[in-house]
């Protein structure tokens, strides 16, 4: 019986014309070749889009008063393809920083480019003792879209720390306030509503008595006020944003959307301090501004 089955199988294959058998074999071979070539092409594209940015501080110039200070950073690209750096900042949350220039910069493959960061903050508790070890960049390459990349940042001469300490000698850098999102934002007929808490970095705070927008074209009302600090944080209060001049509001970059808070300290008169929005709150304000002023 087994011999008969084999005989029938040979008979069936024997009925297929030889040309079809050859074509089938060629098709299988070409399919394997094309699959291998496609996979090799994907590997090549992946290799070409690999990121290997590194950065080092070339110069740091201290500021004074509320003026920011500048850090010149050399960004090197030892990778195989050009990279466009669309935005950049120092890693961590001790310093507020941004790339100078709105168009970004292209770092060619195998080359290095100097960029300038505008830096402020970091003066709480007498100034910084350490500096960030990374440069967080928003980049694009030929094949991929926008992505974030943390490049190692070297400062062998300690220029960042020296510039920060000299800047912090000015008492106006002694303290600053940030928000902490305390719930989901919502949009009503009266504007964008955000529940937040305030966190003050620096001198011992007592309470926040007033809040105003520092961004042209946007107004903000906070309630309830005043709110007192306990263990460094205030209770939840609500910010309500509304556009007052859409032309002005559209001009301000997202990272310049901020507040000013009037803070009462344990000693001395009340003082106005810069108030930065946390990432979640900043995204909500930016989205609301774009929709309200479309």
PDB file of C-alpha atoms in Angstrom:
ATOM      1  CA  UNK A   1       0.000   0.000   0.000  1.00  0.00           C
ATOM      2  CA  UNK A   2       2.846   2.429   0.805  1.00  0.00           C
ATOM      3  CA  UNK A   3       4.464   1.616  -2.534  1.00  0.00           C
ATOM      4  CA  UNK A   4       1.176   2.400  -4.330  1.00  0.00           C
ATOM      5  CA  UNK A   5       0.879   5.806  -2.584  1.00  0.00           C
ATOM      6  CA  UNK A   6       4.394   6.729  -3.608  1.00  0.00           C
ATOM      7  CA  UNK A   7       3.697   5.640  -7.149  1.00  0.00           C
ATOM      8  CA  UNK A   8       0.589   7.840  -7.310  1.00  0.00           C
ATOM      9  CA  UNK A   9       2.608  10.811  -5.938  1.00  0.00           C
ATOM     10  CA  UNK A  10       5.267  10.360  -8.617  1.00  0.00           C
ATOM     11  CA  UNK A  11       2.528  10.149 -11.223  1.00  0.00           C
ATOM     12  CA  UNK A  12       0.962  13.433 -10.066  1.00  0.00           C
ATOM     13  CA  UNK A  13       4.302  15.282 -10.163  1.00  0.00           C
ATOM     14  CA  UNK A  14       5.040  13.648 -13.460  1.00  0.00           C
ATOM     15  CA  UNK A  15       1.938  15.221 -14.974  1.00  0.00           C
ATOM     16  CA  UNK A  16       3.150  18.806 -14.119  1.00  0.00           C
ATOM     17  CA  UNK A  17       4.977  20.303 -17.115  1.00  0.00           C
ATOM     18  CA  UNK A  18       8.699  20.753 -16.523  1.00  0.00           C
ATOM     19  CA  UNK A  19       8.456  24.518 -17.256  1.00  0.00           C
ATOM     20  CA  UNK A  20       6.017  25.052 -14.413  1.00  0.00           C
ATOM     21  CA  UNK A  21       8.287  23.181 -12.016  1.00  0.00           C
ATOM     22  CA  UNK A  22      11.219  25.384 -13.041  1.00  0.00           C
ATOM     23  CA  UNK A  23       9.107  28.570 -12.698  1.00  0.00           C
ATOM     24  CA  UNK A  24       7.978  27.519  -9.236  1.00  0.00           C
ATOM     25  CA  UNK A  25      11.561  26.901  -8.134  1.00  0.00           C
ATOM     26  CA  UNK A  26      12.675  30.267  -9.518  1.00  0.00           C
ATOM     27  CA  UNK A  27       9.781  31.997  -7.736  1.00  0.00           C
ATOM     28  CA  UNK A  28      10.736  30.461  -4.406  1.00  0.00           C
ATOM     29  CA  UNK A  29      14.365  31.478  -4.924  1.00  0.00           C
ATOM     30  CA  UNK A  30      13.511  35.068  -5.922  1.00  0.00           C
ATOM     31  CA  UNK A  31      11.131  35.399  -2.966  1.00  0.00           C
ATOM     32  CA  UNK A  32      13.922  34.450  -0.597  1.00  0.00           C
ATOM     33  CA  UNK A  33      16.301  36.886  -2.292  1.00  0.00           C
ATOM     34  CA  UNK A  34      13.813  39.780  -2.178  1.00  0.00           C
ATOM     35  CA  UNK A  35      12.928  39.079   1.470  1.00  0.00           C
ATOM     36  CA  UNK A  36      16.589  39.078   2.416  1.00  0.00           C
ATOM     37  CA  UNK A  37      17.144  42.308   0.448  1.00  0.00           C
ATOM     38  CA  UNK A  38      14.170  44.012   2.133  1.00  0.00           C
ATOM     39  CA  UNK A  39      15.382  43.015   5.589  1.00  0.00           C
ATOM     40  CA  UNK A  40      18.890  44.203   4.732  1.00  0.00           C
ATOM     41  CA  UNK A  41      17.433  47.546   3.584  1.00  0.00           C
ATOM     42  CA  UNK A  42      15.526  47.939   6.857  1.00  0.00           C
ATOM     43  CA  UNK A  43      18.711  47.176   8.797  1.00  0.00           C
ATOM     44  CA  UNK A  44      20.585  49.791   6.768  1.00  0.00           C
ATOM     45  CA  UNK A  45      17.915  52.441   7.364  1.00  0.00           C
ATOM     46  CA  UNK A  46      17.925  51.636  11.073  1.00  0.00           C
ATOM     47  CA  UNK A  47      21.711  51.949  11.170  1.00  0.00           C
ATOM     48  CA  UNK A  48      21.601  55.273   9.317  1.00  0.00           C
ATOM     49  CA  UNK A  49      19.049  56.688  11.756  1.00  0.00           C
ATOM     50  CA  UNK A  50      20.930  55.604  14.876  1.00  0.00           C
ATOM     51  CA  UNK A  51      21.619  58.500  17.253  1.00  0.00           C
ATOM     52  CA  UNK A  52      24.940  59.006  19.006  1.00  0.00           C
ATOM     53  CA  UNK A  53      24.972  62.698  19.989  1.00  0.00           C
ATOM     54  CA  UNK A  54      27.353  63.880  22.696  1.00  0.00           C
ATOM     55  CA  UNK A  55      27.740  67.388  24.141  1.00  0.00           C
ATOM     56  CA  UNK A  56      30.256  69.441  26.113  1.00  0.00           C
ATOM     57  CA  UNK A  57      30.156  72.921  27.630  1.00  0.00           C
ATOM     58  CA  UNK A  58      32.397  75.386  25.794  1.00  0.00           C
ATOM     59  CA  UNK A  59      31.502  78.589  27.651  1.00  0.00           C
ATOM     60  CA  UNK A  60      29.085  79.867  30.284  1.00  0.00           C
ATOM     61  CA  UNK A  61      28.373  83.561  30.839  1.00  0.00           C
ATOM     62  CA  UNK A  62      26.706  84.627  34.112  1.00  0.00           C
ATOM     63  CA  UNK A  63      23.736  86.984  34.185  1.00  0.00           C
ATOM     64  CA  UNK A  64      22.309  89.334  36.758  1.00  0.00           C
ATOM     65  CA  UNK A  65      18.950  90.420  38.138  1.00  0.00           C
ATOM     66  CA  UNK A  66      16.217  88.566  36.263  1.00  0.00           C
ATOM     67  CA  UNK A  67      18.423  88.304  33.175  1.00  0.00           C
ATOM     68  CA  UNK A  68      19.115  84.750  32.072  1.00  0.00           C
ATOM     69  CA  UNK A  69      22.638  83.474  31.685  1.00  0.00           C
ATOM     70  CA  UNK A  70      24.004  81.781  28.582  1.00  0.00           C
ATOM     71  CA  UNK A  71      25.696  78.421  28.116  1.00  0.00           C
ATOM     72  CA  UNK A  72      27.465  77.630  24.840  1.00  0.00           C
ATOM     73  CA  UNK A  73      27.370  73.884  24.217  1.00  0.00           C
ATOM     74  CA  UNK A  74      29.189  71.955  21.487  1.00  0.00           C
ATOM     75  CA  UNK A  75      26.990  69.162  20.118  1.00  0.00           C
ATOM     76  CA  UNK A  76      28.925  66.439  18.264  1.00  0.00           C
ATOM     77  CA  UNK A  77      27.341  63.898  15.922  1.00  0.00           C
ATOM     78  CA  UNK A  78      29.565  60.835  15.412  1.00  0.00           C
ATOM     79  CA  UNK A  79      26.591  58.969  13.896  1.00  0.00           C
ATOM     80  CA  UNK A  80      26.121  58.076  10.210  1.00  0.00           C
ATOM     81  CA  UNK A  81      23.395  60.600   9.294  1.00  0.00           C
ATOM     82  CA  UNK A  82      22.560  64.291   9.744  1.00  0.00           C
ATOM     83  CA  UNK A  83      20.457  65.240  12.767  1.00  0.00           C
ATOM     84  CA  UNK A  84      18.311  68.355  13.208  1.00  0.00           C
ATOM     85  CA  UNK A  85      18.152  69.561  16.799  1.00  0.00           C
ATOM     86  CA  UNK A  86      14.793  71.339  17.049  1.00  0.00           C
ATOM     87  CA  UNK A  87      14.946  72.123  20.776  1.00  0.00           C
ATOM     88  CA  UNK A  88      17.281  71.453  23.685  1.00  0.00           C
ATOM     89  CA  UNK A  89      17.461  71.952  27.441  1.00  0.00           C
ATOM     90  CA  UNK A  90      19.587  70.924  30.386  1.00  0.00           C
ATOM     91  CA  UNK A  91      18.511  67.631  31.938  1.00  0.00           C
ATOM     92  CA  UNK A  92      16.729  67.528  35.290  1.00  0.00           C
ATOM     93  CA  UNK A  93      14.478  70.178  36.818  1.00  0.00           C
ATOM     94  CA  UNK A  94      17.005  72.344  38.683  1.00  0.00           C
ATOM     95  CA  UNK A  95      17.478  74.793  35.805  1.00  0.00           C
ATOM     96  CA  UNK A  96      15.047  76.338  33.368  1.00  0.00           C
ATOM     97  CA  UNK A  97      16.667  76.373  29.943  1.00  0.00           C
ATOM     98  CA  UNK A  98      15.927  76.457  26.240  1.00  0.00           C
ATOM     99  CA  UNK A  99      17.721  76.538  22.916  1.00  0.00           C
ATOM    100  CA  UNK A 100      18.289  80.054  21.602  1.00  0.00           C
ATOM    101  CA  UNK A 101      16.694  80.433  18.152  1.00  0.00           C
ATOM    102  CA  UNK A 102      13.325  79.078  17.026  1.00  0.00           C
ATOM    103  CA  UNK A 103      14.454  77.139  13.934  1.00  0.00           C
ATOM    104  CA  UNK A 104      16.883  74.767  15.599  1.00  0.00           C
ATOM    105  CA  UNK A 105      20.166  73.644  14.059  1.00  0.00           C
ATOM    106  CA  UNK A 106      21.416  70.807  11.822  1.00  0.00           C
ATOM    107  CA  UNK A 107      24.370  68.768  13.090  1.00  0.00           C
ATOM    108  CA  UNK A 108      25.897  66.997  10.051  1.00  0.00           C
ATOM    109  CA  UNK A 109      27.155  63.426  10.341  1.00  0.00           C
ATOM    110  CA  UNK A 110      30.711  63.362  11.696  1.00  0.00           C
ATOM    111  CA  UNK A 111      30.639  67.067  12.603  1.00  0.00           C
ATOM    112  CA  UNK A 112      29.975  69.288  15.618  1.00  0.00           C
ATOM    113  CA  UNK A 113      27.964  72.483  16.013  1.00  0.00           C
ATOM    114  CA  UNK A 114      27.832  75.124  18.738  1.00  0.00           C
ATOM    115  CA  UNK A 115      24.451  75.982  20.213  1.00  0.00           C
ATOM    116  CA  UNK A 116      23.513  78.491  22.908  1.00  0.00           C
ATOM    117  CA  UNK A 117      21.172  77.712  25.786  1.00  0.00           C
ATOM    118  CA  UNK A 118      19.418  80.438  27.730  1.00  0.00           C
ATOM    119  CA  UNK A 119      19.412  79.335  31.374  1.00  0.00           C
ATOM    120  CA  UNK A 120      17.829  80.638  34.563  1.00  0.00           C
ATOM    121  CA  UNK A 121      16.693  79.400  37.965  1.00  0.00           C
ATOM    122  CA  UNK A 122      18.523  76.946  40.146  1.00  0.00           C
ATOM    123  CA  UNK A 123      19.381  79.442  42.879  1.00  0.00           C
ATOM    124  CA  UNK A 124      17.337  77.949  45.698  1.00  0.00           C
ATOM    125  CA  UNK A 125      19.217  77.042  48.879  1.00  0.00           C
ATOM    126  CA  UNK A 126      22.199  79.186  47.996  1.00  0.00           C
ATOM    127  CA  UNK A 127      22.698  78.005  44.445  1.00  0.00           C
ATOM    128  CA  UNK A 128      23.523  74.699  42.755  1.00  0.00           C
ATOM    129  CA  UNK A 129      26.221  72.292  43.916  1.00  0.00           C
ATOM    130  CA  UNK A 130      25.963  69.978  40.928  1.00  0.00           C
ATOM    131  CA  UNK A 131      24.963  70.494  37.313  1.00  0.00           C
ATOM    132  CA  UNK A 132      23.061  68.312  34.838  1.00  0.00           C
ATOM    133  CA  UNK A 133      24.945  65.514  33.129  1.00  0.00           C
ATOM    134  CA  UNK A 134      22.650  65.343  30.101  1.00  0.00           C
ATOM    135  CA  UNK A 135      21.394  67.560  27.311  1.00  0.00           C
ATOM    136  CA  UNK A 136      17.782  66.668  26.479  1.00  0.00           C
ATOM    137  CA  UNK A 137      17.244  67.347  22.764  1.00  0.00           C
ATOM    138  CA  UNK A 138      14.213  67.120  20.499  1.00  0.00           C
ATOM    139  CA  UNK A 139      15.595  65.828  17.196  1.00  0.00           C
ATOM    140  CA  UNK A 140      14.625  64.622  13.726  1.00  0.00           C
ATOM    141  CA  UNK A 141      16.523  62.433  11.256  1.00  0.00           C
ATOM    142  CA  UNK A 142      15.931  61.614   7.588  1.00  0.00           C
ATOM    143  CA  UNK A 143      13.613  58.647   8.102  1.00  0.00           C
ATOM    144  CA  UNK A 144      12.063  59.077  11.544  1.00  0.00           C
ATOM    145  CA  UNK A 145       9.831  61.789  12.879  1.00  0.00           C
ATOM    146  CA  UNK A 146      10.400  63.912  15.964  1.00  0.00           C
ATOM    147  CA  UNK A 147      11.846  62.111  18.976  1.00  0.00           C
ATOM    148  CA  UNK A 148      13.579  62.986  22.239  1.00  0.00           C
ATOM    149  CA  UNK A 149      17.177  62.051  22.941  1.00  0.00           C
ATOM    150  CA  UNK A 150      19.308  62.513  26.064  1.00  0.00           C
ATOM    151  CA  UNK A 151      22.923  63.211  25.101  1.00  0.00           C
ATOM    152  CA  UNK A 152      25.724  62.962  27.691  1.00  0.00           C
ATOM    153  CA  UNK A 153      26.865  66.463  28.691  1.00  0.00           C
ATOM    154  CA  UNK A 154      30.454  67.045  29.845  1.00  0.00           C
ATOM    155  CA  UNK A 155      31.619  70.150  31.720  1.00  0.00           C
ATOM    156  CA  UNK A 156      35.198  69.333  32.640  1.00  0.00           C
ATOM    157  CA  UNK A 157      36.077  72.935  33.482  1.00  0.00           C
ATOM    158  CA  UNK A 158      33.031  73.423  35.718  1.00  0.00           C
ATOM    159  CA  UNK A 159      31.829  76.452  33.745  1.00  0.00           C
ATOM    160  CA  UNK A 160      28.114  75.819  34.261  1.00  0.00           C
ATOM    161  CA  UNK A 161      28.508  75.679  38.016  1.00  0.00           C
ATOM    162  CA  UNK A 162      30.692  78.807  38.104  1.00  0.00           C
ATOM    163  CA  UNK A 163      28.252  80.830  35.958  1.00  0.00           C
ATOM    164  CA  UNK A 164      25.260  79.664  37.998  1.00  0.00           C
ATOM    165  CA  UNK A 165      26.893  80.588  41.305  1.00  0.00           C
ATOM    166  CA  UNK A 166      27.910  84.033  40.085  1.00  0.00           C
ATOM    167  CA  UNK A 167      24.394  84.625  38.751  1.00  0.00           C
ATOM    168  CA  UNK A 168      22.861  83.451  42.016  1.00  0.00           C
ATOM    169  CA  UNK A 169      24.791  86.114  43.907  1.00  0.00           C
ATOM    170  CA  UNK A 170      21.970  88.414  42.758  1.00  0.00           C
ATOM    171  CA  UNK A 171      19.154  88.240  45.324  1.00  0.00           C
ATOM    172  CA  UNK A 172      16.471  88.364  42.622  1.00  0.00           C
ATOM    173  CA  UNK A 173      17.366  84.758  41.793  1.00  0.00           C
ATOM    174  CA  UNK A 174      16.941  83.691  45.395  1.00  0.00           C
ATOM    175  CA  UNK A 175      13.560  81.986  44.950  1.00  0.00           C
ATOM    176  CA  UNK A 176      11.005  80.941  42.371  1.00  0.00           C
ATOM    177  CA  UNK A 177       7.670  79.118  42.346  1.00  0.00           C
ATOM    178  CA  UNK A 178       6.390  76.222  40.267  1.00  0.00           C
ATOM    179  CA  UNK A 179       2.982  74.604  39.939  1.00  0.00           C
ATOM    180  CA  UNK A 180       2.065  70.975  40.547  1.00  0.00           C
ATOM    181  CA  UNK A 181      -0.973  69.647  38.646  1.00  0.00           C
ATOM    182  CA  UNK A 182      -3.675  68.547  41.103  1.00  0.00           C
ATOM    183  CA  UNK A 183      -6.346  67.263  38.720  1.00  0.00           C
ATOM    184  CA  UNK A 184      -7.473  67.148  35.112  1.00  0.00           C
ATOM    185  CA  UNK A 185      -7.891  70.542  33.356  1.00  0.00           C
ATOM    186  CA  UNK A 186     -11.221  71.414  31.725  1.00  0.00           C
ATOM    187  CA  UNK A 187     -12.484  74.008  29.251  1.00  0.00           C
ATOM    188  CA  UNK A 188     -15.647  75.979  30.059  1.00  0.00           C
ATOM    189  CA  UNK A 189     -17.348  79.028  28.556  1.00  0.00           C
ATOM    190  CA  UNK A 190     -15.153  81.171  30.810  1.00  0.00           C
ATOM    191  CA  UNK A 191     -11.827  79.633  29.773  1.00  0.00           C
ATOM    192  CA  UNK A 192      -9.395  76.892  30.781  1.00  0.00           C
ATOM    193  CA  UNK A 193      -9.726  75.721  34.398  1.00  0.00           C
ATOM    194  CA  UNK A 194      -6.721  74.045  36.058  1.00  0.00           C
ATOM    195  CA  UNK A 195      -6.531  72.721  39.636  1.00  0.00           C
ATOM    196  CA  UNK A 196      -2.953  73.173  40.882  1.00  0.00           C
ATOM    197  CA  UNK A 197      -0.816  73.427  43.995  1.00  0.00           C
ATOM    198  CA  UNK A 198       2.141  75.808  44.342  1.00  0.00           C
ATOM    199  CA  UNK A 199       5.673  74.785  45.320  1.00  0.00           C
ATOM    200  CA  UNK A 200       8.226  77.453  46.305  1.00  0.00           C
ATOM    201  CA  UNK A 201      11.949  76.825  45.856  1.00  0.00           C
ATOM    202  CA  UNK A 202      14.108  78.880  48.186  1.00  0.00           C
ATOM    203  CA  UNK A 203      13.317  81.026  51.206  1.00  0.00           C
ATOM    204  CA  UNK A 204      10.740  79.782  53.704  1.00  0.00           C
ATOM    205  CA  UNK A 205       7.324  80.847  52.350  1.00  0.00           C
ATOM    206  CA  UNK A 206       4.165  81.717  54.271  1.00  0.00           C
ATOM    207  CA  UNK A 207       1.488  82.163  51.605  1.00  0.00           C
ATOM    208  CA  UNK A 208       0.670  83.222  48.050  1.00  0.00           C
ATOM    209  CA  UNK A 209      -1.595  86.256  48.011  1.00  0.00           C
ATOM    210  CA  UNK A 210      -1.929  87.034  44.283  1.00  0.00           C
ATOM    211  CA  UNK A 211      -1.225  85.498  40.875  1.00  0.00           C
ATOM    212  CA  UNK A 212      -1.039  87.147  37.471  1.00  0.00           C
ATOM    213  CA  UNK A 213      -0.099  86.107  33.951  1.00  0.00           C
ATOM    214  CA  UNK A 214       3.371  87.014  32.718  1.00  0.00           C
ATOM    215  CA  UNK A 215       2.468  85.991  29.142  1.00  0.00           C
ATOM    216  CA  UNK A 216       1.188  88.743  26.800  1.00  0.00           C
ATOM    217  CA  UNK A 217      -2.304  88.080  25.480  1.00  0.00           C
ATOM    218  CA  UNK A 218      -3.313  85.712  28.294  1.00  0.00           C
ATOM    219  CA  UNK A 219      -4.976  86.571  31.600  1.00  0.00           C
ATOM    220  CA  UNK A 220      -5.342  84.309  34.606  1.00  0.00           C
ATOM    221  CA  UNK A 221      -7.438  84.386  37.761  1.00  0.00           C
ATOM    222  CA  UNK A 222      -6.591  82.190  40.754  1.00  0.00           C
ATOM    223  CA  UNK A 223      -9.087  81.237  43.453  1.00  0.00           C
ATOM    224  CA  UNK A 224      -9.218  80.756  46.328  1.00  0.00           C
ATOM    225  CA  UNK A 225      -6.470  83.106  47.528  1.00  0.00           C
ATOM    226  CA  UNK A 226      -4.512  83.488  49.689  1.00  0.00           C
ATOM    227  CA  UNK A 227      -3.220  79.940  50.065  1.00  0.00           C
ATOM    228  CA  UNK A 228      -0.713  79.041  52.761  1.00  0.00           C
ATOM    229  CA  UNK A 229       2.247  76.678  52.415  1.00  0.00           C
ATOM    230  CA  UNK A 230       2.435  73.496  54.472  1.00  0.00           C
ATOM    231  CA  UNK A 231       5.491  71.262  54.105  1.00  0.00           C
ATOM    232  CA  UNK A 232       6.466  73.250  51.024  1.00  0.00           C
ATOM    233  CA  UNK A 233       3.128  72.977  49.182  1.00  0.00           C
ATOM    234  CA  UNK A 234      -0.113  74.952  49.154  1.00  0.00           C
ATOM    235  CA  UNK A 235      -3.594  73.441  49.191  1.00  0.00           C
ATOM    236  CA  UNK A 236      -5.283  73.003  45.808  1.00  0.00           C
ATOM    237  CA  UNK A 237      -6.338  76.220  44.118  1.00  0.00           C
ATOM    238  CA  UNK A 238      -7.745  76.838  40.650  1.00  0.00           C
ATOM    239  CA  UNK A 239      -6.251  78.785  37.758  1.00  0.00           C
ATOM    240  CA  UNK A 240      -8.657  80.070  35.115  1.00  0.00           C
ATOM    241  CA  UNK A 241      -7.028  81.148  31.834  1.00  0.00           C
ATOM    242  CA  UNK A 242      -8.594  83.251  29.083  1.00  0.00           C
ATOM    243  CA  UNK A 243      -7.185  85.058  26.006  1.00  0.00           C
ATOM    244  CA  UNK A 244      -7.189  88.865  26.143  1.00  0.00           C
ATOM    245  CA  UNK A 245      -5.352  89.480  22.841  1.00  0.00           C
ATOM    246  CA  UNK A 246      -4.981  86.494  20.506  1.00  0.00           C
ATOM    247  CA  UNK A 247      -2.457  88.270  18.306  1.00  0.00           C
ATOM    248  CA  UNK A 248      -0.148  88.748  21.286  1.00  0.00           C
ATOM    249  CA  UNK A 249      -0.937  85.313  22.739  1.00  0.00           C
ATOM    250  CA  UNK A 250       0.071  83.497  19.547  1.00  0.00           C
ATOM    251  CA  UNK A 251       3.493  85.180  19.505  1.00  0.00           C
ATOM    252  CA  UNK A 252       4.707  83.798  22.833  1.00  0.00           C
ATOM    253  CA  UNK A 253       6.622  80.474  22.629  1.00  0.00           C
ATOM    254  CA  UNK A 254       5.193  77.652  24.727  1.00  0.00           C
ATOM    255  CA  UNK A 255       8.155  77.692  27.123  1.00  0.00           C
ATOM    256  CA  UNK A 256       7.493  81.380  27.896  1.00  0.00           C
ATOM    257  CA  UNK A 257       3.980  80.762  29.221  1.00  0.00           C
ATOM    258  CA  UNK A 258       4.366  81.513  32.912  1.00  0.00           C
ATOM    259  CA  UNK A 259       2.946  83.358  35.917  1.00  0.00           C
ATOM    260  CA  UNK A 260       4.041  85.818  38.593  1.00  0.00           C
ATOM    261  CA  UNK A 261       3.059  85.059  42.168  1.00  0.00           C
ATOM    262  CA  UNK A 262       3.081  87.467  45.100  1.00  0.00           C
ATOM    263  CA  UNK A 263       4.669  85.529  47.949  1.00  0.00           C
ATOM    264  CA  UNK A 264       4.669  86.503  51.620  1.00  0.00           C
ATOM    265  CA  UNK A 265       7.782  85.232  53.391  1.00  0.00           C
ATOM    266  CA  UNK A 266       8.536  84.551  57.033  1.00  0.00           C
ATOM    267  CA  UNK A 267      10.367  87.871  57.185  1.00  0.00           C
ATOM    268  CA  UNK A 268      10.457  90.891  54.931  1.00  0.00           C
ATOM    269  CA  UNK A 269       7.859  92.415  52.603  1.00  0.00           C
ATOM    270  CA  UNK A 270       5.841  90.413  50.038  1.00  0.00           C
ATOM    271  CA  UNK A 271       7.704  89.768  46.772  1.00  0.00           C
ATOM    272  CA  UNK A 272       6.705  88.883  43.217  1.00  0.00           C
ATOM    273  CA  UNK A 273       8.458  85.780  41.907  1.00  0.00           C
ATOM    274  CA  UNK A 274       8.493  83.949  38.586  1.00  0.00           C
ATOM    275  CA  UNK A 275       6.113  80.988  38.567  1.00  0.00           C
ATOM    276  CA  UNK A 276       6.706  78.117  36.144  1.00  0.00           C
ATOM    277  CA  UNK A 277       3.994  75.719  35.003  1.00  0.00           C
ATOM    278  CA  UNK A 278       4.545  71.986  35.362  1.00  0.00           C
ATOM    279  CA  UNK A 279       4.651  69.998  32.107  1.00  0.00           C
ATOM    280  CA  UNK A 280       1.024  68.830  32.295  1.00  0.00           C
ATOM    281  CA  UNK A 281      -0.344  72.311  32.967  1.00  0.00           C
ATOM    282  CA  UNK A 282       1.848  73.872  30.278  1.00  0.00           C
ATOM    283  CA  UNK A 283       0.571  71.408  27.656  1.00  0.00           C
ATOM    284  CA  UNK A 284      -3.022  72.201  28.614  1.00  0.00           C
ATOM    285  CA  UNK A 285      -2.477  75.980  28.330  1.00  0.00           C
ATOM    286  CA  UNK A 286      -0.677  75.619  24.983  1.00  0.00           C
ATOM    287  CA  UNK A 287      -3.491  73.464  23.558  1.00  0.00           C
ATOM    288  CA  UNK A 288      -6.165  75.822  24.884  1.00  0.00           C
ATOM    289  CA  UNK A 289      -4.392  78.886  23.483  1.00  0.00           C
ATOM    290  CA  UNK A 290      -4.116  77.284  20.021  1.00  0.00           C
ATOM    291  CA  UNK A 291      -7.813  76.360  19.997  1.00  0.00           C
ATOM    292  CA  UNK A 292      -9.138  79.603  21.483  1.00  0.00           C
ATOM    293  CA  UNK A 293      -7.052  81.765  19.129  1.00  0.00           C
ATOM    294  CA  UNK A 294      -7.416  79.652  15.979  1.00  0.00           C
TER     295      UNK A 294
END
